[in-house]
Structure formats: structure tokens, C-alpha cells
PDB file of C-alpha atoms in Angstrom:
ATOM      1  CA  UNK R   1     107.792 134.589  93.370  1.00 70.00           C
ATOM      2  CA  UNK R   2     107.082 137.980  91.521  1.00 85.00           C
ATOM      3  CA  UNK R   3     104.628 138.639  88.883  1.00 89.00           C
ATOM      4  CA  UNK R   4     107.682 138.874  85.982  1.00 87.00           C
ATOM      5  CA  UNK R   5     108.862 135.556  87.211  1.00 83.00           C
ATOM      6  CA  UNK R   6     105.655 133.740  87.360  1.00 80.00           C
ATOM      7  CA  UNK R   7     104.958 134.860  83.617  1.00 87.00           C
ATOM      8  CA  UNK R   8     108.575 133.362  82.666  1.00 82.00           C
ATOM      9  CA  UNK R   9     107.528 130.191  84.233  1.00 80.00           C
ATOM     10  CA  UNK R  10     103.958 129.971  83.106  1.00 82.00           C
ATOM     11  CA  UNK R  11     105.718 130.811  79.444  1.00 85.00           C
ATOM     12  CA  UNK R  12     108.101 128.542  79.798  1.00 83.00           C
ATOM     13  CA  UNK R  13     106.346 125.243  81.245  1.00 83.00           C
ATOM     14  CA  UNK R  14     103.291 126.280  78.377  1.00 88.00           C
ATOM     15  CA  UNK R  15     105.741 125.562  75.677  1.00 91.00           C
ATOM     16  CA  UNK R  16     107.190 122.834  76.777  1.00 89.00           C
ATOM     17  CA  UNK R  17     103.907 120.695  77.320  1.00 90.00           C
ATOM     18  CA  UNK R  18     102.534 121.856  73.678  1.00 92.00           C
ATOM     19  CA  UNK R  19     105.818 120.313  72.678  1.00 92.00           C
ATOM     20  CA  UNK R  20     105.074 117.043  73.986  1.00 92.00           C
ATOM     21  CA  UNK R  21     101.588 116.656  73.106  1.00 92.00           C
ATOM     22  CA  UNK R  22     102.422 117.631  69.284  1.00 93.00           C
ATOM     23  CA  UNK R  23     105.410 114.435  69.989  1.00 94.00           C
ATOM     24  CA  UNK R  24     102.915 112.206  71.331  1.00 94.00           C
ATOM     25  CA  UNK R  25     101.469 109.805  68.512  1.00 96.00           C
ATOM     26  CA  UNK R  26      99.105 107.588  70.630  1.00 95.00           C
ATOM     27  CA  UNK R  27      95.886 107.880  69.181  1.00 95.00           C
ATOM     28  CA  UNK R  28      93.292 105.830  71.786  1.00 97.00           C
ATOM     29  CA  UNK R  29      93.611 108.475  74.602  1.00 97.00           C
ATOM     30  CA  UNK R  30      90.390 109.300  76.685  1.00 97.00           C
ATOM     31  CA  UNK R  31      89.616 111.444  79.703  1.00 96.00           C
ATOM     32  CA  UNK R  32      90.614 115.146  80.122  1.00 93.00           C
ATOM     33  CA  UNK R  33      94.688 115.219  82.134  1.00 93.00           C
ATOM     34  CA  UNK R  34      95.540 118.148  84.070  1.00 92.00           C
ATOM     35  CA  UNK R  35      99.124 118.856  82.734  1.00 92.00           C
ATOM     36  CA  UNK R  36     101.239 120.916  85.196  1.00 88.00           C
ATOM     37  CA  UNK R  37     104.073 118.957  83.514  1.00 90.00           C
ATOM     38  CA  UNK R  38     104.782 117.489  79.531  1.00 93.00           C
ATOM     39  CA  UNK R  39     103.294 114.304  78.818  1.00 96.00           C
ATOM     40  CA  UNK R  40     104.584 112.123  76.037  1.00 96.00           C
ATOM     41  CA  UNK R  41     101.959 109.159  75.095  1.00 98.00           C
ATOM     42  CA  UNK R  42     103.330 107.057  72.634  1.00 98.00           C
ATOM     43  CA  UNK R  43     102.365 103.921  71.086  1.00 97.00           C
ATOM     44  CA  UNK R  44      99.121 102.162  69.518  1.00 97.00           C
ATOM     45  CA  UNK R  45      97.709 100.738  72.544  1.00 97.00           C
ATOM     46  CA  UNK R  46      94.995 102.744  74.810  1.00 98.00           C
ATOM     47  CA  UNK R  47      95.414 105.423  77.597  1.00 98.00           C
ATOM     48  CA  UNK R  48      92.561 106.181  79.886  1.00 98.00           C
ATOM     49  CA  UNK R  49      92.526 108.743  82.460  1.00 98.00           C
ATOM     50  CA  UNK R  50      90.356 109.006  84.996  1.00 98.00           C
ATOM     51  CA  UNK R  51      88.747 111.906  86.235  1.00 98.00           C
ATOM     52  CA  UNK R  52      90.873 115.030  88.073  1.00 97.00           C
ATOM     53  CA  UNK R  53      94.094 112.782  86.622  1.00 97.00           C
ATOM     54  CA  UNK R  54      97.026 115.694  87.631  1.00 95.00           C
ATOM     55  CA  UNK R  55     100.405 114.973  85.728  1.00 94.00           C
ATOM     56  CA  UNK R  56     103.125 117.448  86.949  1.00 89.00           C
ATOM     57  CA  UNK R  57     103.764 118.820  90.488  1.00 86.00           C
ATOM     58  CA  UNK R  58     104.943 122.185  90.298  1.00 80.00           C
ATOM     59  CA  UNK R  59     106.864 123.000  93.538  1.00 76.00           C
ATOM     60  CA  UNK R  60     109.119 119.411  92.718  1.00 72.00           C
ATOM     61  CA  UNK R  61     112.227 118.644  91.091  1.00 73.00           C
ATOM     62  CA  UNK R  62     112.740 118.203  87.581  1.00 75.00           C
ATOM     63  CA  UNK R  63     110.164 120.452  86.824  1.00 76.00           C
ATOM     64  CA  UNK R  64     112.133 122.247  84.176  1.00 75.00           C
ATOM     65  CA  UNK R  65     114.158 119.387  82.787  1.00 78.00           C
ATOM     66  CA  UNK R  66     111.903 116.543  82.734  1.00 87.00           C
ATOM     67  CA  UNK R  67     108.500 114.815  81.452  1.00 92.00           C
ATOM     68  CA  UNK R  68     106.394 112.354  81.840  1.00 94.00           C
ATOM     69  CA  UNK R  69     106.083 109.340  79.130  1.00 97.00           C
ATOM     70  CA  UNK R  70     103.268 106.887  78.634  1.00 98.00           C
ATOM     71  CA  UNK R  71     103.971 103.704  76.260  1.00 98.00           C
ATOM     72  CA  UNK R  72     100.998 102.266  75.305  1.00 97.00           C
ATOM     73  CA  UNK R  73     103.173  99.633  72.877  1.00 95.00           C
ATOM     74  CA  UNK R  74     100.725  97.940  71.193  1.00 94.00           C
ATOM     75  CA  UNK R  75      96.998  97.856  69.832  1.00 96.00           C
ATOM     76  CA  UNK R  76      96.258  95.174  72.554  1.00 96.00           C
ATOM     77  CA  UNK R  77      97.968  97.482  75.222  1.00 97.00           C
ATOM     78  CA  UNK R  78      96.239  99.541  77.878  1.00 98.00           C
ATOM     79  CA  UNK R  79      97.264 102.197  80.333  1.00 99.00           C
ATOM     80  CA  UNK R  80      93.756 102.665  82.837  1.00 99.00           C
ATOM     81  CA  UNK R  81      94.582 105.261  85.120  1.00 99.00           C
ATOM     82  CA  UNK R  82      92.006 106.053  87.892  1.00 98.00           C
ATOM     83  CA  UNK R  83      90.391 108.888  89.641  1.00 98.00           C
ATOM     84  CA  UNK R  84      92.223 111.330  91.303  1.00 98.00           C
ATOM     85  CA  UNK R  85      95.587 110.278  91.089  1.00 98.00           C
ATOM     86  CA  UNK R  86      98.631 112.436  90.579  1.00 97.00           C
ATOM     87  CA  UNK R  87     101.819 111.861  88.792  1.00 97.00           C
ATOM     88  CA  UNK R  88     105.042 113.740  90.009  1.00 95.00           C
ATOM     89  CA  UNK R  89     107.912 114.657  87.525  1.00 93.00           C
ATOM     90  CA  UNK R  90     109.914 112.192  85.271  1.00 94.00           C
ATOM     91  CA  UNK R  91     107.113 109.066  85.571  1.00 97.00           C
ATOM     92  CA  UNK R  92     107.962 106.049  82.849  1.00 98.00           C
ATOM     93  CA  UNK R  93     104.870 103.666  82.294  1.00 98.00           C
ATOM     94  CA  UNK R  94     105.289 100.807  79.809  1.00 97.00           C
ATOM     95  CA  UNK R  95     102.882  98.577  78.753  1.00 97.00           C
ATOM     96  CA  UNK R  96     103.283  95.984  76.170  1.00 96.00           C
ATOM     97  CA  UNK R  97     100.160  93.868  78.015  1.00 97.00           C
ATOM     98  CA  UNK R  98      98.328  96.060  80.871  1.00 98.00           C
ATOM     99  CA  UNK R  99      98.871  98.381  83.468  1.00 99.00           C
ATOM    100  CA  UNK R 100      96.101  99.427  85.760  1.00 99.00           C
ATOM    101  CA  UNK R 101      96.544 102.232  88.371  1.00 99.00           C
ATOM    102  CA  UNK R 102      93.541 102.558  90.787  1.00 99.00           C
ATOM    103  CA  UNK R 103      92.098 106.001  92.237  1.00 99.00           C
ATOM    104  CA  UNK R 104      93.814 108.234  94.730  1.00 99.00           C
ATOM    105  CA  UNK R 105      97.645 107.154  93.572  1.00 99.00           C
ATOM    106  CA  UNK R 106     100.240 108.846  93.878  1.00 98.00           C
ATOM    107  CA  UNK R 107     103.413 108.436  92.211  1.00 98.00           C
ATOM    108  CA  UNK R 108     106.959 110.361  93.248  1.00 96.00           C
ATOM    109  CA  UNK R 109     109.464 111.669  90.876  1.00 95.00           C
ATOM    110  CA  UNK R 110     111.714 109.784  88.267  1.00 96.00           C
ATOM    111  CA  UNK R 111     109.518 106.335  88.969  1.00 98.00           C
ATOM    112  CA  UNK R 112     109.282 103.573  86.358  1.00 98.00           C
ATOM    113  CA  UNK R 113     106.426 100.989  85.937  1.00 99.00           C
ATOM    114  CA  UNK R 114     106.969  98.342  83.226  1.00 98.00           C
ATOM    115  CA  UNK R 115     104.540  94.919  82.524  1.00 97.00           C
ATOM    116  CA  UNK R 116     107.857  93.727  80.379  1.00 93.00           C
ATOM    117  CA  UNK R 117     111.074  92.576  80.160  1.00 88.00           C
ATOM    118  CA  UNK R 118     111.527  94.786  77.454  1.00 81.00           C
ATOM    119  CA  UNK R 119     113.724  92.729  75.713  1.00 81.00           C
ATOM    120  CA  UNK R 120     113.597  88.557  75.871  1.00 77.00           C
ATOM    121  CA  UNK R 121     116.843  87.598  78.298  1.00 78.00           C
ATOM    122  CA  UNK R 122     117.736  84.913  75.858  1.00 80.00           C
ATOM    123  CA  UNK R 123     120.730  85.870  73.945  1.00 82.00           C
ATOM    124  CA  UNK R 124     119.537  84.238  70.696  1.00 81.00           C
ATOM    125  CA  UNK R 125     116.578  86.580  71.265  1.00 81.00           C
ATOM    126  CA  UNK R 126     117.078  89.633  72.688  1.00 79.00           C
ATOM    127  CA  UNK R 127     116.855  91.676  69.241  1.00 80.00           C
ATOM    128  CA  UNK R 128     114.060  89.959  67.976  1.00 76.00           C
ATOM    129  CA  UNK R 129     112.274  87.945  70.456  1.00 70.00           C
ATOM    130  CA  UNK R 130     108.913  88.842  72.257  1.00 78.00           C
ATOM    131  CA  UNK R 131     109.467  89.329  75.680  1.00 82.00           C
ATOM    132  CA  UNK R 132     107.611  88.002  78.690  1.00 88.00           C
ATOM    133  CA  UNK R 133     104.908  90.084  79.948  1.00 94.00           C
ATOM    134  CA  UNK R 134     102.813  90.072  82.952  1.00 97.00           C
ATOM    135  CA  UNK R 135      99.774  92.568  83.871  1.00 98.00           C
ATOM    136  CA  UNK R 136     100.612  95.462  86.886  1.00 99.00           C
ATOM    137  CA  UNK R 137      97.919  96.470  89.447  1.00 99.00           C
ATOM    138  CA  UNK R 138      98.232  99.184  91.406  1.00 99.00           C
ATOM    139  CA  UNK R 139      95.398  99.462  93.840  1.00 99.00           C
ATOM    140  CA  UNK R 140      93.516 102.402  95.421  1.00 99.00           C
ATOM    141  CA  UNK R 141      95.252 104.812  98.003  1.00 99.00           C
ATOM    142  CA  UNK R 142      98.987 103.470  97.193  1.00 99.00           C
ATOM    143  CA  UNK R 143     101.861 105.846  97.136  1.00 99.00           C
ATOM    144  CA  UNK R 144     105.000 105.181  95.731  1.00 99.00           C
ATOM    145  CA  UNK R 145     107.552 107.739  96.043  1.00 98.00           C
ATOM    146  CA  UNK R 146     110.855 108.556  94.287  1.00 96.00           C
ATOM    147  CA  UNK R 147     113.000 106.592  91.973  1.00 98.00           C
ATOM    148  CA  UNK R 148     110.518 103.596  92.739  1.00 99.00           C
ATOM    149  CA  UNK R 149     110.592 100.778  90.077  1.00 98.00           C
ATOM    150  CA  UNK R 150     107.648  98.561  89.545  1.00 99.00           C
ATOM    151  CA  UNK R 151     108.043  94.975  87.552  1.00 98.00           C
ATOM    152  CA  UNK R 152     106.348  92.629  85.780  1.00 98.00           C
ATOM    153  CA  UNK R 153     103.125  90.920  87.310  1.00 98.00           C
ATOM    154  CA  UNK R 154     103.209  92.858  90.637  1.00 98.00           C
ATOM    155  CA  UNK R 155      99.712  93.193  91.989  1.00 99.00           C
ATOM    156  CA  UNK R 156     100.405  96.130  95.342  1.00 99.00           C
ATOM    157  CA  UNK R 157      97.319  96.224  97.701  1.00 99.00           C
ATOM    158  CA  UNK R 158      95.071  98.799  98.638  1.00 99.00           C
ATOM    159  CA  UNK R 159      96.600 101.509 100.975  1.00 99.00           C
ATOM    160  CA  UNK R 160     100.197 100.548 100.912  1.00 99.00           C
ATOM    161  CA  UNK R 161     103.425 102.581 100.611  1.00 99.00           C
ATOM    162  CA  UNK R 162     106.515 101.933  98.610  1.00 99.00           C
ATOM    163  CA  UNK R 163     109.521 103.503 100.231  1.00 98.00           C
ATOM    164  CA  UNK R 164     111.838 105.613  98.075  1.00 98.00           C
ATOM    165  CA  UNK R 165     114.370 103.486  95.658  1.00 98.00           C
ATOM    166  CA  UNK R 166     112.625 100.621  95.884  1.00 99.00           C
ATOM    167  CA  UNK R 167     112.462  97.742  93.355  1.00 99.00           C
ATOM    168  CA  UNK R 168     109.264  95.678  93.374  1.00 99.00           C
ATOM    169  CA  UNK R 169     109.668  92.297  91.899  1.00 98.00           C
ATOM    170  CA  UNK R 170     106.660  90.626  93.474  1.00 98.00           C
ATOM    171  CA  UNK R 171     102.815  91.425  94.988  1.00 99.00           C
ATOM    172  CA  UNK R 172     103.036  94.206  97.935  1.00 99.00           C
ATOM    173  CA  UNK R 173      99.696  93.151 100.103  1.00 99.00           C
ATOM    174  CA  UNK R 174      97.518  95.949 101.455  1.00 99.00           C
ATOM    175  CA  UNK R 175      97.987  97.856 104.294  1.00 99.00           C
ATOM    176  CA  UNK R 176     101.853  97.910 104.753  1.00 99.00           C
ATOM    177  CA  UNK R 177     104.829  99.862 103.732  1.00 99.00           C
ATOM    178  CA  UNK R 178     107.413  98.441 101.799  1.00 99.00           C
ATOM    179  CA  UNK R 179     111.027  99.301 100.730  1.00 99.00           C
ATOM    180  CA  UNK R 180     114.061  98.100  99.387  1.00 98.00           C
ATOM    181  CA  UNK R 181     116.028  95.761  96.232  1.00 98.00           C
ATOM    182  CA  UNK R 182     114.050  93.229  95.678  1.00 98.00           C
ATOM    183  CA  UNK R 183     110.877  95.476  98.293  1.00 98.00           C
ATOM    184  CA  UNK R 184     109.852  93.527 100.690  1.00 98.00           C
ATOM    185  CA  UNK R 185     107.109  94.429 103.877  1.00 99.00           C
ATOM    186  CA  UNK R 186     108.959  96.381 106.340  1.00 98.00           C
ATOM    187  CA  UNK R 187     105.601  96.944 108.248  1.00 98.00           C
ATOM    188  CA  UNK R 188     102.078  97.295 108.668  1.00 98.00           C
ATOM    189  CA  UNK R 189     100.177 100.335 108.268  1.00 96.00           C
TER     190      UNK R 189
END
């Protein structure tokens, strides 16, 4: 890449992540991001980063057309996000209750994490119903790579991988690598 096209980019990608973090409204943020990539944090809840927290992988897709968003819904909600652990592009974390991701994570492109149903599956309810929520845990050394989707109450162990497109519905022990709608082990690591 040549010096005229590295300033467009550096331009460019500059821009874009001041545009984000004059968007972003949530106001209990600590700990210092690296932002290679826009970050959105929204809510009222907390967002803690951890130390060398990189958000944005340059050579990646989406790195043009894409950010990264943090919901932190409400005051009681919390986002803890560990040492050394690196978001790719397009990353969706809601919390309405608490999601905790460990040191040394990594996280692939376009993945979701939400501790919600977002909406309560009753059809009396599903405008203005609270919906069920359940605490995530995502535990040291994990990687979860692209278009991965995280649910509810899913504790996944130390060390393990989740293989790409993969839906978690339930606890992922340590050690393995898991894939697949619902993810289930495939094998041990």
C-alpha cells in the first residue's frame, strides 16, 4: 500500500471512529480501548475494558462498512471485558443483566453475544414485557470466530473454540472445539 493510500485510509477510518464515539451515550465506561475500528457504546449500564482491549482488525472484512456496538441496557447492566482480548469487525454485545469476557479472547467478524431474549416470546408480551435474562461467561483463551452467536446463560470454558456460524444455546466446557445450530462438542483440544 503506498504512502497516498495509507493517508486516505488513516483519514478515512479516523473519521469514522470520532463518529461513533460522539454517537455513543454510555456514560460508565472505564479502561483505555485501542480502536482500529468504530465503537458504539450505548446504554446506562457499565463497560469495562481491560487492559491492551484492541477493537478493530485492520487487514479484515468490513473494515470500511462496519462497527462495533456495545449495549450496556440498563443501570444494573455490565459489559467486563478482560485483558488482552481483541474484537474483529461488526461485534454485537447486549447486556440487559451481565456479560463477562475473560482475558486473551478473541472474537471473529459479524459475531453477536446477547444475555436476553430481547423481547418476552409471549405474544401478550412481546411489546411490553421484560424478557428473560441469563448472565454470559466467556472464559480465558476462547476464540470464537465469524458469524458466531452466543445466547442466554452460556458459560464456554477456558481454552475452547467456537467454529464459524455457530449458535451456542448452552455451556461449551473447556478444552474442546465446538460448532454448529444448536453448537455442540465436536472435539477435544
Amino acid at each position: 500500500m503506498g504512502l497516498i493510500s495509507r493517508i486516505k485510509q488513516f483519514c478515512f477510518v479516523t473519521l469514522r471512529i470520532k463518529k461513533y464515539k460522539s454517537l455513543s451515550d454510555c456514560k460508565r465506561v472505564s479502561g483505555k480501548p485501542k480502536l482500529y475500528f468504530p465503537l458504539l457504546l450505548k446504554g446506562n449500564g457499565k463497560v469495562q475494558f481491560g487492559k491492551n482491549f484492541q477493537n478493530g482488525v485492520v487487514e479484515s472484512s468490513c473494515y470500511y462498512s462496519n462497527y462495533n456496538y456495545i449495549l450496556s441496557m440498563d443501570h444494573e447492566s455490565e459489559v467486563i471485558i478482560g485483558d488482552n482480548v481483541v474484537f474483529s469487525n461488526g461485534v454485537s454485545i447486549y447486556a440487559k443483566s451481565k456479560v463477562t469476557i475473560e482475558d486473551k479472547v478473541m472474537i471473529g467478524i459479524n459475531c453477536f453475544i446477547i444475555d436476553s431474549d430481547g423481547h418476552d416470546l409471549s405474544a401478550q408480551e412481546r411489546m411490553t414485557g421484560i424478557p428473560k435474562t441469563a448472565e454470559i461467561t466467556i472464559k480465558k483463551n476462547v476464540a470464537i470466530y465469524y458469524n458466531s452467536t452466543i445466547l442466554k446463560g452460556v458459560t464456554i470454558g477456558e481454552n475452547s473454540v467456537i467454529g464459524s456460524g455457530s449458535i451456542v444455546t448452552r455451556d461449551i466446557p473447556a478444552n474442546v472445539f465446538a460448532a454448529g445450530n444448536p453448537a455442540k462438542v465436536i472435539r477435544n483440544l
